[in-house]
Short mmCIF file of C-alpha atoms and ligand atoms in Angstrom, two decimals:
data_model
loop_
_atom_site.label_atom_id
_atom_site.label_comp_id
_atom_site.label_asym_id
_atom_site.label_seq_id
_atom_site.Cartn_x
_atom_site.Cartn_y
_atom_site.Cartn_z
CA MET A 265 117.50 97.56 56.82
CA LYS A 266 114.97 96.80 59.82
CA ARG A 267 111.81 98.76 57.36
CA PHE A 268 113.26 96.60 54.59
CA VAL A 269 112.85 93.54 56.69
CA LEU A 270 109.42 94.30 58.06
CA PHE A 271 108.23 94.88 54.55
CA THR A 272 109.37 92.04 53.01
CA ALA A 273 108.27 90.13 56.03
CA MET A 274 104.37 91.72 55.40
CA ILE A 275 104.48 90.71 51.46
CA LEU A 276 105.43 87.18 52.84
CA PHE A 277 102.22 86.72 54.98
CA MET A 278 99.98 88.51 52.49
CA ILE A 279 100.96 86.04 50.37
CA ALA A 280 100.59 83.28 52.35
CA VAL A 281 97.16 84.14 53.67
CA ARG A 282 96.20 84.81 50.32
CA ALA A 283 97.17 81.33 49.08
CA GLN A 284 95.04 80.04 51.55
CA ARG A 285 92.21 81.59 50.26
CA PRO A 286 90.72 79.24 46.86
CA ALA A 287 89.94 82.15 44.10
CA ASP A 288 86.74 80.14 43.67
CA ALA A 289 85.49 81.05 47.66
CA ASN A 290 82.46 82.05 47.60
CA PHE A 291 82.03 85.63 49.70
CA VAL A 292 78.34 86.93 47.96
CA GLU A 293 75.29 85.52 49.58
CA ALA A 294 73.58 85.12 46.06
CA ASN A 295 75.56 82.40 44.81
CA VAL A 296 75.09 80.84 48.19
CA LYS A 297 73.16 77.08 46.50
CA PRO A 298 69.83 76.06 48.63
CA TYR A 299 70.58 73.50 51.30
CA LEU A 300 68.92 71.62 53.80
CA LEU A 301 70.37 71.40 57.71
CA PRO A 302 69.74 68.29 59.40
CA ASP A 303 66.85 68.24 62.05
CA VAL A 304 68.35 70.07 65.05
CA LEU A 305 65.18 67.73 66.79
CA ARG A 306 65.54 64.72 64.94
CA THR A 307 67.54 61.45 66.17
CA SER A 308 70.15 60.55 63.30
CA LYS A 309 67.36 57.59 62.45
CA HIS A 310 64.62 60.12 61.92
CA ALA A 311 62.64 59.89 65.61
CA LYS A 312 61.90 63.01 66.50
CA ILE A 313 63.16 64.49 69.66
CA ARG A 314 60.16 65.51 71.77
CA ASN A 315 61.54 67.19 75.59
CA LYS A 316 64.52 67.34 77.72
CA ALA A 317 64.77 63.35 78.49
CA ASP A 318 64.96 62.45 74.53
CA TRP A 319 67.67 65.30 74.07
CA GLU A 320 69.74 64.55 76.63
CA ASN A 321 69.39 60.11 75.63
CA ASN A 322 70.11 61.33 72.33
CA ARG A 323 73.04 63.17 73.58
CA GLU A 324 75.88 60.80 73.04
CA GLN A 325 75.04 59.69 69.64
CA LEU A 326 74.83 63.06 68.33
CA LEU A 327 78.61 64.06 69.62
CA ASP A 328 79.58 59.94 68.31
CA LEU A 329 78.42 60.89 65.29
CA PHE A 330 80.83 64.93 65.37
CA GLU A 331 83.75 62.70 66.69
CA GLU A 332 83.50 59.84 63.77
CA ASN A 333 83.31 62.51 61.58
CA ILE A 334 84.98 65.45 62.21
CA TYR A 335 86.48 65.85 65.73
CA GLY A 336 87.70 62.58 66.12
CA GLN A 337 87.80 60.19 69.45
CA MET A 338 88.37 61.91 72.59
CA PRO A 339 89.93 59.10 74.41
CA LYS A 340 89.10 59.31 78.10
CA HIS A 341 91.35 57.10 80.15
CA PHE A 342 94.90 58.14 81.39
CA VAL A 343 96.95 56.23 84.17
CA ASP A 344 97.53 59.62 86.06
CA ILE A 345 97.41 63.50 86.13
CA LYS A 346 99.76 65.37 88.89
CA PHE A 347 99.49 69.10 88.95
CA SER A 348 102.33 71.10 90.62
CA LEU A 349 102.37 74.86 91.58
CA VAL A 350 105.24 76.20 89.31
CA GLU A 351 105.48 79.58 90.81
CA LYS A 352 103.33 81.90 93.05
CA ASP A 353 102.64 84.84 93.13
CA GLU A 354 100.56 86.86 95.67
CA LEU A 355 101.08 90.30 94.36
CA ALA A 356 100.63 89.87 91.34
CA MET A 357 99.21 93.56 89.24
CA GLN A 358 100.07 96.25 92.22
CA GLY A 359 98.45 93.00 95.15
CA LYS A 360 95.57 93.56 93.18
CA ALA A 361 95.99 89.07 91.81
CA THR A 362 97.75 86.70 93.25
CA MET A 363 99.00 84.30 90.27
CA LYS A 364 99.94 80.98 89.27
CA LYS A 365 101.36 79.08 87.16
CA VAL A 366 100.76 75.07 86.61
CA SER A 367 101.10 72.33 84.79
CA VAL A 368 98.79 69.67 84.68
CA GLU A 369 101.20 65.97 83.76
CA VAL A 370 99.16 63.27 82.05
CA PHE A 371 100.62 60.40 82.24
CA ASN A 372 99.35 57.43 80.26
CA ARG A 373 101.27 54.41 77.99
CA GLY A 374 104.63 55.59 79.63
CA GLN A 375 104.46 58.60 78.42
CA SER A 376 103.83 61.81 79.54
CA VAL A 377 102.07 65.65 78.60
CA LYS A 378 102.45 69.24 79.98
CA ILE A 379 100.12 71.49 80.07
CA ASN A 380 101.42 74.69 81.30
CA LEU A 381 98.59 77.16 82.70
CA ILE A 382 99.41 80.74 84.08
CA LEU A 383 96.21 81.57 86.41
CA PHE A 384 94.87 84.90 87.74
CA VAL A 385 92.25 85.01 91.14
CA PRO A 386 91.34 88.46 91.79
CA ASN A 387 92.72 89.27 95.76
CA HIS A 388 89.97 90.92 96.10
CA LEU A 389 87.19 87.93 96.49
CA ARG A 390 86.36 86.36 99.74
CA LYS A 391 84.83 83.23 97.89
CA ALA A 392 85.78 81.22 94.94
CA ALA A 393 86.22 83.35 91.31
CA PRO A 394 83.57 82.51 88.47
CA ALA A 395 86.61 81.77 85.49
CA PHE A 396 87.85 82.41 81.56
CA LEU A 397 89.77 80.08 80.62
CA LEU A 398 91.68 81.07 76.60
CA ILE A 399 92.92 78.10 74.74
CA ASN A 400 96.03 80.19 73.41
CA ASN A 401 96.63 80.08 69.35
CA ARG A 402 98.94 82.38 69.47
CA GLY A 403 101.89 84.72 71.24
CA GLN A 404 102.63 82.89 74.47
CA GLU A 405 103.46 86.74 75.21
CA ASN A 406 100.08 87.53 75.23
CA THR A 407 99.21 85.28 78.26
CA ASP A 408 102.28 86.72 79.69
CA PRO A 409 102.59 86.34 83.32
CA THR A 410 104.90 88.99 84.54
CA ARG A 411 102.14 91.58 82.51
CA ARG A 412 104.80 93.38 81.02
CA VAL A 413 103.31 93.23 77.68
CA LYS A 414 99.64 93.54 77.86
CA SER A 415 97.95 92.68 75.07
CA GLY A 416 93.75 92.93 74.30
CA PHE A 417 93.63 89.31 73.36
CA TRP A 418 93.73 88.57 77.08
CA PRO A 419 93.61 91.26 79.04
CA ALA A 420 94.31 89.28 82.58
CA GLU A 421 93.93 93.38 84.75
CA LEU A 422 90.28 93.80 82.98
CA ALA A 423 89.00 90.78 83.92
CA ILE A 424 90.44 90.68 87.73
CA ASP A 425 89.42 94.00 88.58
CA SER A 426 85.66 92.33 87.40
CA GLY A 427 86.31 90.22 89.73
CA TYR A 428 86.82 86.76 87.59
CA ALA A 429 90.28 84.65 87.35
CA ILE A 430 91.51 84.13 84.05
CA ALA A 431 93.81 81.76 82.78
CA ALA A 432 95.58 79.87 79.66
CA PHE A 433 97.06 77.01 77.79
CA HIS A 434 99.28 77.36 74.73
CA VAL A 435 97.82 75.14 71.99
CA SER A 436 101.48 73.76 71.68
CA ASP A 437 101.30 72.25 74.60
CA ALA A 438 98.67 70.42 73.70
CA ALA A 439 99.42 70.08 69.67
CA PRO A 440 101.84 71.73 68.08
CA ASP A 441 99.77 73.45 65.13
CA ASP A 442 101.09 72.06 62.33
CA LYS A 443 100.88 69.15 60.07
CA GLU A 444 104.33 67.84 60.57
CA SER A 445 105.01 68.17 64.36
CA PHE A 446 100.88 67.71 65.74
CA MET A 447 101.56 64.27 67.56
CA ASN A 448 104.14 66.01 69.81
CA GLY A 449 101.57 66.59 72.65
CA VAL A 450 98.76 64.28 73.82
CA LEU A 451 98.98 62.42 70.53
CA ARG A 452 102.26 60.72 72.50
CA LEU A 453 99.67 59.03 75.28
CA TYR A 454 96.85 57.77 72.10
CA PRO A 455 99.87 56.62 69.61
CA GLU A 456 97.07 53.84 68.25
CA GLN A 457 94.66 57.64 67.62
CA LEU A 458 97.05 58.64 64.26
CA ALA A 459 96.21 54.92 63.08
CA ALA A 460 92.15 55.06 63.25
CA ALA A 461 90.15 56.92 59.80
CA ASN A 462 88.23 58.56 63.23
CA GLY A 463 91.59 58.74 65.52
CA MET A 464 91.95 62.68 67.08
CA ARG A 465 93.96 65.23 65.85
CA ALA A 466 95.23 69.00 66.27
CA ILE A 467 91.28 70.05 67.40
CA GLY A 468 90.73 67.40 69.79
CA ALA A 469 93.52 67.67 71.92
CA TRP A 470 93.67 71.33 72.18
CA ALA A 471 89.95 70.02 73.63
CA TRP A 472 91.16 67.94 75.90
CA ALA A 473 93.57 70.25 77.26
CA ALA A 474 90.81 72.14 78.17
CA SER A 475 89.30 69.16 80.09
CA ARG A 476 92.59 68.15 81.87
CA ILE A 477 92.88 72.16 83.08
CA MET A 478 88.91 71.55 84.32
CA ASP A 479 90.19 68.46 86.62
CA TYR A 480 93.18 70.83 87.93
CA PHE A 481 90.10 73.56 88.27
CA GLU A 482 87.99 70.52 90.70
CA GLN A 483 90.56 70.87 92.74
CA ASP A 484 92.21 74.99 93.14
CA PRO A 485 89.50 75.58 95.65
CA ASP A 486 91.20 79.98 94.47
CA VAL A 487 88.88 78.95 91.17
CA ASN A 488 84.81 78.11 91.17
CA ALA A 489 84.73 74.93 89.13
CA ASP A 490 81.03 75.14 88.23
CA GLN A 491 81.53 78.58 86.56
CA VAL A 492 84.29 77.91 84.27
CA ILE A 493 83.61 80.02 80.44
CA LEU A 494 85.32 77.91 77.98
CA VAL A 495 86.96 80.58 75.48
CA GLY A 496 88.65 80.24 72.01
CA HIS A 497 89.63 82.47 68.87
CA SER A 498 88.95 81.01 65.74
CA ARG A 499 90.85 77.90 65.16
CA GLY A 500 91.04 77.75 69.40
CA GLY A 501 86.92 78.89 69.23
CA LYS A 502 86.09 75.38 67.21
CA ALA A 503 88.66 73.34 69.93
CA ALA A 504 86.28 75.45 72.79
CA LEU A 505 83.31 74.34 71.19
CA TRP A 506 84.08 70.32 70.53
CA ALA A 507 85.43 70.69 74.28
CA ALA A 508 81.92 72.23 76.06
CA ALA A 509 80.13 69.75 73.65
CA GLN A 510 82.38 66.81 75.03
CA ASP A 511 82.77 68.25 78.78
CA GLN A 512 79.36 70.01 80.32
CA ARG A 513 81.29 70.62 83.20
CA PHE A 514 82.37 73.60 81.01
CA ALA A 515 79.87 76.23 82.77
CA SER A 516 79.87 78.09 79.16
CA CYS A 517 81.32 79.22 76.23
CA ILE A 518 82.20 81.57 74.02
CA SER A 519 84.09 81.07 70.37
CA ASN A 520 85.39 84.27 69.45
CA CYS A 521 85.60 84.45 64.60
CA SER A 522 85.48 80.66 64.28
CA GLY A 523 84.28 80.42 61.17
CA ASN A 524 84.38 76.54 58.85
CA THR A 525 83.71 74.18 61.33
CA GLY A 526 83.90 76.51 63.99
CA ALA A 527 80.09 77.87 64.80
CA ALA A 528 79.41 78.78 60.81
CA LEU A 529 77.71 76.23 59.14
CA SER A 530 79.74 74.20 56.63
CA ARG A 531 76.31 73.86 54.18
CA ARG A 532 76.59 77.56 53.19
CA ASN A 533 80.21 76.99 51.63
CA PHE A 534 80.26 80.93 52.08
CA GLY A 535 84.27 81.89 52.55
CA GLU A 536 85.94 78.94 54.49
CA SER A 537 85.21 75.67 53.28
CA VAL A 538 85.21 71.86 54.62
CA LYS A 539 87.96 71.07 51.64
CA VAL A 540 90.00 73.92 52.42
CA ILE A 541 89.93 73.85 55.46
CA ASN A 542 91.03 70.24 55.20
CA THR A 543 93.66 71.13 52.49
CA ASN A 544 95.33 74.03 54.50
CA PHE A 545 94.99 72.48 57.27
CA PRO A 546 95.20 68.55 57.19
CA HIS A 547 96.44 67.63 60.91
CA TRP A 548 93.18 70.18 62.31
CA PHE A 549 91.11 67.22 61.94
CA THR A 550 89.94 63.39 61.72
CA PRO A 551 90.37 61.77 58.73
CA ASN A 552 87.10 60.18 57.77
CA TYR A 553 86.08 64.17 57.59
CA LYS A 554 87.97 64.10 53.87
CA GLN A 555 85.19 62.20 52.61
CA PHE A 556 83.31 65.64 52.93
CA ASN A 557 85.59 68.15 50.86
CA ASP A 558 83.11 69.09 49.05
CA ARG A 559 80.73 67.31 50.10
CA GLU A 560 79.07 68.87 53.11
CA ALA A 561 75.37 68.17 52.21
CA GLU A 562 76.66 64.08 52.74
CA LEU A 563 77.56 65.05 56.01
CA PRO A 564 75.23 63.87 58.80
CA VAL A 565 75.64 66.70 60.71
CA ASP A 566 76.20 70.75 60.92
CA GLN A 567 77.50 73.42 62.83
CA HIS A 568 74.10 74.11 64.15
CA MET A 569 74.13 71.11 66.55
CA LEU A 570 77.71 71.70 67.57
CA LEU A 571 76.12 74.75 69.80
CA ALA A 572 73.09 73.18 70.66
CA LEU A 573 75.15 70.35 72.21
CA ILE A 574 76.46 73.57 74.38
CA ALA A 575 73.11 73.74 75.69
CA PRO A 576 71.22 74.53 78.47
CA ARG A 577 74.69 76.52 79.11
CA PRO A 578 75.69 79.54 77.52
CA LEU A 579 76.61 80.18 75.14
CA TYR A 580 77.68 83.63 73.32
CA VAL A 581 79.41 83.17 69.91
CA THR A 582 80.81 86.67 67.37
CA ASN A 583 82.15 87.80 64.33
CA ALA A 584 83.70 90.86 63.00
CA SER A 585 82.07 91.86 59.90
CA GLU A 586 85.32 92.45 57.57
CA ASP A 587 85.72 88.34 58.14
CA LEU A 588 83.38 87.35 55.21
CA TRP A 589 86.04 84.23 55.50
CA ALA A 590 84.68 83.07 58.50
CA ASP A 591 80.74 83.62 57.10
CA PRO A 592 78.91 85.86 59.39
CA THR A 593 75.80 85.02 58.64
CA GLY A 594 76.50 81.31 58.70
CA THR A 595 77.44 81.61 62.03
CA TYR A 596 74.67 84.02 63.09
CA LEU A 597 71.83 80.87 61.45
CA ALA A 598 73.70 78.09 63.50
CA LEU A 599 72.53 80.06 66.04
CA LYS A 600 69.51 80.50 65.53
CA HIS A 601 69.44 76.85 64.08
CA ALA A 602 70.19 75.65 68.51
CA GLU A 603 67.31 77.68 69.23
CA SER A 604 65.12 74.91 70.23
CA ALA A 605 67.45 72.98 71.76
CA TYR A 606 67.18 75.09 74.10
CA ALA A 607 64.14 75.84 74.23
CA LEU A 608 63.64 71.98 75.15
CA TYR A 609 65.30 73.75 78.62
CA GLY A 610 61.83 76.61 78.16
CA LEU A 611 65.18 78.94 77.14
CA SER A 612 63.30 81.58 75.73
CA SER A 613 65.64 82.90 72.58
CA ARG A 614 66.22 86.91 72.13
CA LEU A 615 68.00 86.62 68.18
CA PRO A 616 66.08 88.64 66.11
CA GLU A 617 65.17 86.83 62.45
CA GLN A 618 67.91 89.23 60.86
CA ALA A 619 70.90 89.63 62.25
CA PRO A 620 71.49 92.21 64.99
CA ALA A 621 73.75 95.40 63.27
CA ILE A 622 77.27 95.96 64.17
CA ASN A 623 78.32 96.73 67.39
CA GLN A 624 75.25 95.62 68.98
CA PRO A 625 75.68 92.89 71.02
CA ILE A 626 72.66 90.23 71.79
CA LEU A 627 74.42 89.88 75.81
CA ASN A 628 72.28 88.93 78.42
CA THR A 629 70.89 85.52 77.76
CA HIS A 630 71.77 82.14 76.68
CA LEU A 631 72.35 82.54 72.87
CA ALA A 632 74.72 85.60 72.76
CA TYR A 633 76.41 87.70 69.68
CA HIS A 634 77.89 90.13 68.02
CA ASN A 635 79.39 91.35 65.31
CA ARG A 636 82.13 93.50 65.91
CA ALA A 637 83.14 96.51 62.77
CA GLY A 638 86.62 95.05 62.49
CA ILE A 639 88.66 92.15 60.86
CA HIS A 640 89.47 88.95 62.53
CA ASP A 641 90.72 89.26 66.09
CA LEU A 642 90.09 89.02 69.84
CA THR A 643 89.91 92.36 71.40
CA ILE A 644 89.14 94.67 74.24
CA TYR A 645 85.89 95.27 72.64
CA GLU A 646 85.11 91.35 73.06
CA TRP A 647 86.07 91.50 76.40
CA ARG A 648 84.47 93.72 78.20
CA ASN A 649 81.24 92.46 76.79
CA PHE A 650 82.18 88.98 77.47
CA ILE A 651 82.26 90.23 80.69
CA ARG A 652 79.24 91.59 80.72
CA PHE A 653 77.24 88.60 79.33
CA ALA A 654 79.54 86.83 82.20
CA ASN A 655 78.35 89.42 84.84
CA PHE A 656 74.45 88.27 83.04
CA HIS A 657 74.93 84.29 83.78
CA PHE A 658 77.07 84.20 86.65
CA LYS A 659 76.94 87.63 88.86
CA ASN A 660 72.66 87.68 88.70
C1 LIG B 1409 92.48 80.26 59.26
C2 LIG B 1409 91.49 79.41 59.09
C3 LIG B 1409 90.89 79.93 59.58
C4 LIG B 1409 90.85 80.31 61.43
C5 LIG B 1409 91.90 80.69 60.94
C6 LIG B 1409 92.62 81.32 62.48
O1 LIG B 1409 93.46 80.55 57.88
O2 LIG B 1409 91.70 79.05 57.70
O3 LIG B 1409 89.71 78.26 59.97
O4 LIG B 1409 91.20 78.74 61.99
O5 LIG B 1409 92.76 81.18 60.45
O6 LIG B 1409 92.87 80.67 63.56
O7 LIG B 1409 92.15 82.20 63.54
#
């Protein structure tokens, strides 16, 4: 009986996954049509960006283009924010770590929303710890505060042993990942967004929540708020990029297998397309984005410019070799095309012309990359490399 239920569930899951992948999606490199990317070093008025000052002057305009057309507005104002320590265990992980559960409650318009943070900090460090913050888009069990469940998605012990704090919040606190109920979170504080064609939606709300966790870190002496590395997988990786592009307090960003409207170029139209993502997940992006279904070339931006907005901070994007849906080649190219923004800060790139071989990470640089052998996932392989990357930037 149990087996039958499991088998049926698997078949239903496979049908659901298939349903999202239209027959006309392109998975053949030779079928990618020629495309022209907007130049990272030109303003929307086509003025040349020559140096760091020009770039920084144009930052807001570039962010506005992403807001207006893709991710929606990012409300900055709220009436109050309250941090409450809900639980603390100074002897977590056999005494190696201190576990804190913190509720971050934000008030606006007579409403409040609570983002629940789970945080482990290493006990052996005598100073504030650099920290990984994961935007958790999978099951809550992946970030089990009791550590009875251990998961490669968020290997807290590995981070602690390596001298990092590790934290997570669940996307459902900020915006349920569902087209009927996504508004039951952050958007209760900003109901006007729902009526706006450039209004915030779920991915924007997750990114907004990451910034509120940053507000908390800024006043927790156990965490080094100048060394917070924001991590997201897939849809969480899209939100991580958007959050880090907006909020320069994030010292670094890691976007894992984030694919379409994450780290992959939209104009290649390889794997998932803008139309497919807007159809399957209408609650992720702003209504304006739907105008670009089958019209990627008309977007005033492409995703390499979102990556460029992270400059000069260390950025790491990844792929998995079997995850063609997320377009590994288009992801690598987006990273390559972000190089010119980093160069304005005197940061030369170590990325070769062609993507590196599978399982050959490029780590000790501001633009890091790997393509792991296997399927769409966030695994211990990723985290071992994330820690090497973080050691290079924050421990040297
Ligand atoms: C897929 C979606 C992708 C990616 C992924 C995930 O169904 O098409 O854009 O976000 O979900 O979040 O795992």
